[in-house]
């Protein structure tokens, strides 16, 4: 797929957090190797500068976008070396122990649970961290108008993108830390200069600065030189408007809005309604082909996408491959099977008519009559999961006992080593993908903001200002597009009555629509849903994450409906299978389709039970959440070099992060 072609660009030697050049950039340009005034005068060099910033902001190649976050990657003493999965694993979507979901003796800025995403202690060498990226934006924005050479429409295009990126970075910081230092100008090079000691601003001021930057981005891009086809993936007016809607929805949510201030909800509604209309005017909307919208370059649904390519290792081009399909495909298909979706998230998917799924019902029927998105998101035992090498590939993931029936004893898994949850992530996998290089030559872009988010942001904002029926209509549009049937005239939402029930409907819809799109961690935080200490779990009828265990499925083989199979030979594989051939071409009497045959197997030869052992590490793990994680502290290495940065409340300081 197309993406912004990041070339081999200037190598900038820059200083990091709170450092910048002096007011006379020409005088100090020696501090920035190969950066000269020409970047403000020549289009090709200006574009290279912006491309370099994209390169710093966006994911690198070889990443699994279903579990990736820039803020997580920044969580390291060496920027870019953090664990990109920590936020995903701090949810109910996937299993795994990380620093922010396990017990600690105390909350401390010395511990690993104190994120390092804010940046690094002041150094003289360049590092790709948050304030370095902000610095690059400031450097160009504060100097470009001093020089001639760039036509105004092109300059607007460049500046519009930089205002967006500065807003983007500040938003990433404010939703993790609350108020942070706002650095917009050029600061002296002396670390202990008082001018350099910029204190933390309130969250309100940071939000206002973000909104101001996004408004400026929109204005500039509206008056900018139009992009060409080669510019697919660059920041647009629609992207700036959509991000502003996301920002103000976050500001209106309980994480920041502890008193449920309706004025904030109104502000969020106005911004998201604007984004909705701007996107429609740009030709965007809900893609009717939910299953395949991920594979359309700059498609109808895409508002802001991270670009990848499908270059091979020997192509001579810069590789930037999306490894999501490699991580999600089964080992039988040639993938890595590294993703472990949970039963917890599967249970959130409603029935085909939009009514809630009952997780306490017959587990052998867990896959039947579900929301169409269920089948496009998960691959389970017996599902057809095609790829270029096998258009009729059937995914088998069942177990049996070699010696005797003993659920806690030895088990054998079909075809592959035991998969942790028995559930594969099918979302983002293309039926036309080749298994060459284990699906790693995959150029599918990743939609960081898509139109469905704009719709659900608007729905939630509408509910916030008591426009309940309007909010429900937006949710219904998401379900209608997905193919949910309309049995009750409301796509399963007819029972909604109170404002909180409507809010819950939006949260549940986001949990389904955006599963494995790196939204869940931030939704749980902005609604304070990790436990019920703030009452929001009760309000919204949500199950707290704290104290839970992420679960999966065991599907055990049976000789018949009442007898488990024991032995060493796969009971269902091949024409000479000991019990029944799972790939039979002729079916038992009364069965005419493969779908009916799968039902027959589940009813007569499978037993589905909850898989709780061996998913979490260690096996006695239960999810532990500390409310201090709603706003992280400033970790010790920064704090001791910048004591003027007031420490966060709960982390040893008095700074209130949500005001």
XYZ file of N, CA and C in Angstrom, residues 20 47 57 119 170 201 207 234-235 244 260 274 287 296 303 306 327 354 371 375 400 458 617 642:
72
model
N 16.286 24.056 23.521
C 16.025 24.503 22.172
C 17.161 25.408 21.743
N 10.022 19.804 2.940
C 9.267 18.545 2.970
C 10.085 17.447 3.642
N 7.468 10.357 14.756
C 6.168 10.230 15.407
C 5.510 8.871 15.155
N 9.720 11.826 28.852
C 10.962 12.225 28.202
C 12.155 11.768 29.004
N 1.357 16.670 22.574
C 0.867 17.161 23.862
C -0.344 16.361 24.340
N 2.012 23.087 33.498
C 0.770 23.840 33.358
C -0.392 22.961 33.789
N -4.907 21.407 27.412
C -6.009 21.108 26.494
C -6.290 22.309 25.601
N -0.713 11.986 4.495
C -0.354 13.209 5.222
C -1.558 13.749 5.999
N -1.241 14.618 6.951
C -2.267 15.205 7.803
C -3.203 16.063 6.969
N -9.213 16.832 17.275
C -9.780 17.799 18.222
C -11.011 17.214 18.910
N -18.806 16.217 36.172
C -19.733 16.058 35.048
C -20.211 17.416 34.525
N -18.530 19.051 14.259
C -17.723 19.677 13.215
C -16.880 18.625 12.497
N -17.461 2.578 5.907
C -17.248 1.636 4.817
C -18.174 0.442 5.018
N -7.669 -1.076 2.185
C -7.913 -0.074 1.144
C -7.066 1.157 1.444
N -9.319 8.253 8.207
C -9.153 9.687 8.471
C -7.678 10.003 8.688
N -1.472 5.247 9.673
C -0.037 5.045 9.734
C 0.352 4.184 8.538
N 1.945 -11.738 13.361
C 1.726 -12.060 14.773
C 0.399 -12.764 15.014
N -28.023 -7.637 18.015
C -27.556 -6.543 18.863
C -27.833 -6.722 20.334
N -22.932 -11.127 16.446
C -22.693 -9.929 15.644
C -21.699 -10.275 14.523
N -17.184 -12.608 13.771
C -16.561 -13.553 12.843
C -15.422 -12.912 12.055
N -6.873 -32.881 23.437
C -7.359 -34.161 23.949
C -6.345 -34.706 24.952
N -18.954 11.393 18.599
C -20.123 12.272 18.524
C -21.297 11.694 19.307
N 0.704 -15.025 33.552
C 2.031 -15.428 34.013
C 2.409 -14.545 35.201
N 15.104 17.958 37.360
C 14.170 19.051 37.097
C 13.188 19.171 38.262
